[in-house]
């Protein structure tokens, strides 16, 4: 869990700031923000699959199975970094730092006024847990004195336009029953002493769905932040994306870039233990010690798919003579 973040937020809650309920009493804005925050809470309480037709399978909720990744991070300089961070093998040549508690790092990044001038970028491989982290982090900020989180699922917004304002409004609107008209900047002006934290999750999904040139999307986010400052709004924006689509995307100077690491053996073991706690004693999952399985299980999503595949008949242990890669795993799951 994000225990260090919990401790920081608890300590930070001693700062005397009014809650949104004190500021926005009996207003439609309060009702709608609370509805959006209820959506965030519901997201972390969802089971890992919307539908479960597998007999005896007991699915953990997202917040029960979530394990924070370790991470690498640096502040981007185009001259020295270029696109080297997209290649795992090139990180040794990049001056960067590494740590274990991403929640702590992001909390300090949100507190740092430097990051009201450019977005914070979180990158990871497919299935690395970027969306899982986004919802968990947003959930942790809901009752905090200093921040007001907004979680935007970019796959649900209009990818035919590059208007960041419209994407934020549409993302919030999608999360509220009845889809009321939303203007997040009007909201933010009503709580000037709090920092809106806009989490734009899934830039790669927006890019894949779009016929529009989005290579300057992150530059447009920076322009939005600077425009907000002209209205005395100091916002923070977090953008998540797969590494692979960032090749031609322009990144503002001095942007904080965080790369989620794959699961190490300790995190794999912890995940498997959490999974097994939910299952009957005769349905315990064990990862075979094989190079191909070790490679597949490095990302949380694929580890979950391996657990599903293995569930009914311990099928992973029965294919020792057969190599397994992503394509074959997906094929076997569909079968």
PDB file of N, CA, C and O in Angstrom, residues 14 30 34 44 115 118 140 175 181 188 205 240 281 295-296 305:
ATOM      1  N   UNK A  14      -2.829  18.499   9.151  1.00  0.00           N
ATOM      2  CA  UNK A  14      -2.847  19.419  10.283  1.00  0.00           C
ATOM      3  C   UNK A  14      -2.841  20.880   9.832  1.00  0.00           C
ATOM      4  O   UNK A  14      -3.094  21.784  10.621  1.00  0.00           O
ATOM      5  N   UNK A  30     -20.288  21.481  -5.488  1.00  0.00           N
ATOM      6  CA  UNK A  30     -19.924  20.531  -4.445  1.00  0.00           C
ATOM      7  C   UNK A  30     -20.516  19.159  -4.748  1.00  0.00           C
ATOM      8  O   UNK A  30     -19.825  18.138  -4.648  1.00  0.00           O
ATOM      9  N   UNK A  34     -18.212  15.904  -5.434  1.00  0.00           N
ATOM     10  CA  UNK A  34     -18.383  14.723  -4.587  1.00  0.00           C
ATOM     11  C   UNK A  34     -18.754  13.503  -5.422  1.00  0.00           C
ATOM     12  O   UNK A  34     -18.289  12.385  -5.148  1.00  0.00           O
ATOM     13  N   UNK A  44     -11.357   2.251  -7.195  1.00  0.00           N
ATOM     14  CA  UNK A  44     -10.383   1.470  -6.431  1.00  0.00           C
ATOM     15  C   UNK A  44     -11.038   0.301  -5.702  1.00  0.00           C
ATOM     16  O   UNK A  44     -10.348  -0.636  -5.286  1.00  0.00           O
ATOM     17  N   UNK A 115       6.390  22.558 -10.357  1.00  0.00           N
ATOM     18  CA  UNK A 115       5.551  21.721 -11.205  1.00  0.00           C
ATOM     19  C   UNK A 115       4.201  22.340 -11.546  1.00  0.00           C
ATOM     20  O   UNK A 115       3.346  21.659 -12.122  1.00  0.00           O
ATOM     21  N   UNK A 118       4.879  22.909 -15.635  1.00  0.00           N
ATOM     22  CA  UNK A 118       4.925  21.831 -16.602  1.00  0.00           C
ATOM     23  C   UNK A 118       4.361  20.572 -15.956  1.00  0.00           C
ATOM     24  O   UNK A 118       4.349  20.449 -14.730  1.00  0.00           O
ATOM     25  N   UNK A 140      -6.246   8.625  -2.687  1.00  0.00           N
ATOM     26  CA  UNK A 140      -5.547   9.068  -1.483  1.00  0.00           C
ATOM     27  C   UNK A 140      -5.663  10.586  -1.274  1.00  0.00           C
ATOM     28  O   UNK A 140      -5.581  11.072  -0.145  1.00  0.00           O
ATOM     29  N   UNK A 175     -17.772  10.717 -15.616  1.00  0.00           N
ATOM     30  CA  UNK A 175     -17.750  10.010 -14.330  1.00  0.00           C
ATOM     31  C   UNK A 175     -18.971  10.300 -13.463  1.00  0.00           C
ATOM     32  O   UNK A 175     -19.118   9.724 -12.391  1.00  0.00           O
ATOM     33  N   UNK A 181     -23.254  19.460 -17.546  1.00  0.00           N
ATOM     34  CA  UNK A 181     -22.246  20.341 -18.121  1.00  0.00           C
ATOM     35  C   UNK A 181     -21.214  20.693 -17.056  1.00  0.00           C
ATOM     36  O   UNK A 181     -21.569  21.019 -15.923  1.00  0.00           O
ATOM     37  N   UNK A 188     -12.577  25.513  -9.910  1.00  0.00           N
ATOM     38  CA  UNK A 188     -11.313  25.779  -9.227  1.00  0.00           C
ATOM     39  C   UNK A 188     -11.254  27.188  -8.657  1.00  0.00           C
ATOM     40  O   UNK A 188     -10.607  27.423  -7.629  1.00  0.00           O
ATOM     41  N   UNK A 205      -3.639   5.727 -25.197  1.00  0.00           N
ATOM     42  CA  UNK A 205      -4.954   5.324 -25.709  1.00  0.00           C
ATOM     43  C   UNK A 205      -5.584   6.461 -26.515  1.00  0.00           C
ATOM     44  O   UNK A 205      -6.249   6.230 -27.523  1.00  0.00           O
ATOM     45  N   UNK A 240      -0.160  10.017 -17.700  1.00  0.00           N
ATOM     46  CA  UNK A 240       0.421   8.680 -17.800  1.00  0.00           C
ATOM     47  C   UNK A 240       0.404   8.213 -19.250  1.00  0.00           C
ATOM     48  O   UNK A 240      -0.482   8.572 -20.018  1.00  0.00           O
ATOM     49  N   UNK A 281      -8.120 -23.069  -0.479  1.00  0.00           N
ATOM     50  CA  UNK A 281      -6.822 -23.711  -0.270  1.00  0.00           C
ATOM     51  C   UNK A 281      -6.413 -24.619  -1.418  1.00  0.00           C
ATOM     52  O   UNK A 281      -5.218 -24.829  -1.667  1.00  0.00           O
ATOM     53  N   UNK A 295       9.723 -13.611 -17.152  1.00  0.00           N
ATOM     54  CA  UNK A 295       9.640 -12.419 -17.993  1.00  0.00           C
ATOM     55  C   UNK A 295       8.201 -11.914 -18.091  1.00  0.00           C
ATOM     56  O   UNK A 295       7.950 -10.710 -17.983  1.00  0.00           O
ATOM     57  N   UNK A 296       7.248 -12.819 -18.289  1.00  0.00           N
ATOM     58  CA  UNK A 296       5.847 -12.417 -18.412  1.00  0.00           C
ATOM     59  C   UNK A 296       5.310 -11.814 -17.123  1.00  0.00           C
ATOM     60  O   UNK A 296       4.500 -10.892 -17.143  1.00  0.00           O
ATOM     61  N   UNK A 305      -3.067 -12.127 -15.545  1.00  0.00           N
ATOM     62  CA  UNK A 305      -3.519 -13.034 -16.598  1.00  0.00           C
ATOM     63  C   UNK A 305      -2.941 -14.438 -16.399  1.00  0.00           C
ATOM     64  O   UNK A 305      -3.609 -15.446 -16.669  1.00  0.00           O
TER      65      UNK A 305
END
